[in-house]
């Protein structure tokens, strides 16, 4: 996003173990002056702010519904008035059994995490609404593994 928008500044919030890799990528792209890194745990630590936009990419599927809602609530509360929240993830159908890749990925998360799973678009829309996001829509994006993006305004 920062490469495409010359005036944009960003903060990457992620686990402390990812900091060396993140800083290396930030430096390699020449964005050290515009992208900072804030180490922490989504569930326990302050995520900073206020921000104009929060981008949650492939975060929710690693946790259960209660923790996913908590992360969305924290993200929404870190936004400026009229801020945007975007959630990028693998969205299941409302029956939770398709499309194929998100369904298989959800099974993988069930086996390899404590509570992780893929969510349906409807489930994430409900979490966004509960957290205070309005005008939630799905953007016309479809990733190579059936990922999608939901967008809401605070």
XYZ file of C-alpha atoms in Angstrom:
154
model
C 0.000 0.000 0.000
C 2.800 2.416 0.854
C 4.582 1.726 -2.435
C 1.411 2.715 -4.288
C 0.659 5.774 -2.120
C 3.589 8.181 -1.736
C 2.150 10.058 1.264
C 1.037 7.020 3.242
C 2.590 6.004 6.548
C 1.918 2.660 8.183
C 2.502 0.642 11.315
C 2.861 -3.126 11.165
C 1.534 -4.747 14.337
C 2.611 -8.352 14.719
C 4.204 -10.835 17.076
C 7.720 -9.973 18.272
C 9.230 -12.964 16.429
C 8.247 -11.442 13.067
C 10.063 -8.150 13.687
C 13.432 -9.047 12.050
C 11.721 -10.288 8.882
C 9.324 -7.330 8.749
C 12.094 -4.774 9.228
C 14.180 -6.481 6.526
C 11.307 -6.282 4.026
C 10.543 -2.674 5.000
C 14.196 -1.714 4.500
C 14.496 -3.618 1.197
C 11.516 -1.716 -0.184
C 13.017 1.612 0.877
C 10.148 2.408 3.242
C 11.967 2.555 6.584
C 10.976 6.195 7.034
C 7.279 5.490 6.429
C 6.584 2.073 7.955
C 7.127 1.315 11.617
C 6.813 -1.930 13.536
C 4.917 -2.412 16.782
C 5.470 -5.783 18.448
C 2.700 -7.364 20.452
C -0.071 -9.888 20.863
C -3.412 -8.985 19.266
C -5.291 -10.308 22.263
C -3.251 -8.785 25.074
C -1.509 -5.633 23.904
C -2.494 -2.136 22.840
C -2.357 -1.851 19.052
C -1.711 1.884 19.035
C -3.571 4.413 16.977
C -5.518 6.310 16.163
C -5.371 5.109 12.563
C -7.248 6.087 9.412
C -7.319 2.468 8.233
C -6.801 -0.927 9.852
C -6.005 -3.879 7.580
C -6.452 -7.321 9.182
C -4.980 -9.787 6.731
C -5.197 -13.517 7.478
C -5.489 -12.941 11.209
C -8.943 -14.151 12.254
C -8.629 -17.754 11.092
C -5.968 -18.397 13.721
C -8.398 -17.906 16.624
C -11.874 -18.760 17.856
C -14.980 -16.581 17.482
C -14.658 -14.791 20.837
C -11.034 -13.813 20.235
C -11.758 -12.862 16.621
C -14.447 -10.474 17.822
C -12.035 -9.053 20.412
C -9.429 -8.356 17.707
C -12.013 -6.660 15.499
C -13.255 -4.584 18.455
C -9.688 -3.483 19.241
C -9.102 -2.585 15.600
C -12.314 -0.566 15.369
C -11.558 1.251 18.637
C -8.118 2.218 17.266
C -9.689 3.982 14.270
C -10.251 7.684 13.784
C -13.848 8.760 13.330
C -14.849 7.805 9.763
C -11.953 5.319 9.648
C -11.942 2.160 7.556
C -11.472 -1.444 8.585
C -10.606 -4.086 6.013
C -10.597 -7.811 6.767
C -8.786 -10.052 4.283
C -9.226 -13.763 4.850
C -10.602 -17.026 3.466
C -14.386 -16.718 3.646
C -16.601 -19.787 3.715
C -20.136 -19.986 2.381
C -22.928 -19.675 4.948
C -23.102 -23.490 5.104
C -19.412 -23.506 6.154
C -18.498 -26.229 3.639
C -17.321 -24.343 0.545
C -15.502 -23.022 -1.439
C -13.044 -25.895 -1.430
C -9.814 -24.121 -0.394
C -11.309 -22.171 2.534
C -13.071 -25.364 3.712
C -9.839 -27.373 3.607
C -7.956 -24.499 5.218
C -10.542 -24.394 7.998
C -9.983 -28.100 8.620
C -6.228 -27.432 8.786
C -6.766 -24.685 11.361
C -9.036 -26.968 13.395
C -6.308 -29.606 13.542
C -3.322 -27.292 14.072
C -4.589 -24.512 16.371
C -6.482 -24.363 19.658
C -9.617 -22.728 18.227
C -8.781 -21.501 14.724
C -11.028 -21.943 11.726
C -12.196 -20.122 8.643
C -15.325 -17.977 8.989
C -18.173 -17.283 6.649
C -18.576 -13.826 5.204
C -21.797 -13.525 7.222
C -20.001 -14.360 10.492
C -17.320 -11.725 9.900
C -19.936 -9.158 8.821
C -21.728 -9.790 12.138
C -18.490 -9.352 14.102
C -17.759 -6.108 12.264
C -21.267 -4.823 12.982
C -21.052 -5.793 16.667
C -17.774 -3.866 16.882
C -19.380 -0.740 15.421
C -18.484 -0.942 11.738
C -21.134 0.298 9.318
C -21.698 -0.012 5.592
C -19.929 -3.394 5.532
C -19.457 -4.618 1.971
C -17.368 -7.236 0.200
C -14.905 -5.695 -2.206
C -14.694 -7.126 -5.734
C -11.476 -9.014 -5.019
C -10.888 -12.728 -5.207
C -7.454 -14.009 -4.259
C -5.864 -17.070 -5.824
C -6.915 -19.231 -2.857
C -10.478 -17.877 -2.651
C -9.570 -15.091 -0.222
C -11.745 -12.018 -0.077
C -11.914 -8.601 1.551
C -14.689 -7.151 3.703
C -14.712 -3.400 4.201
C -16.462 -1.326 6.828
C -16.550 2.285 7.981
C -16.597 3.451 11.596
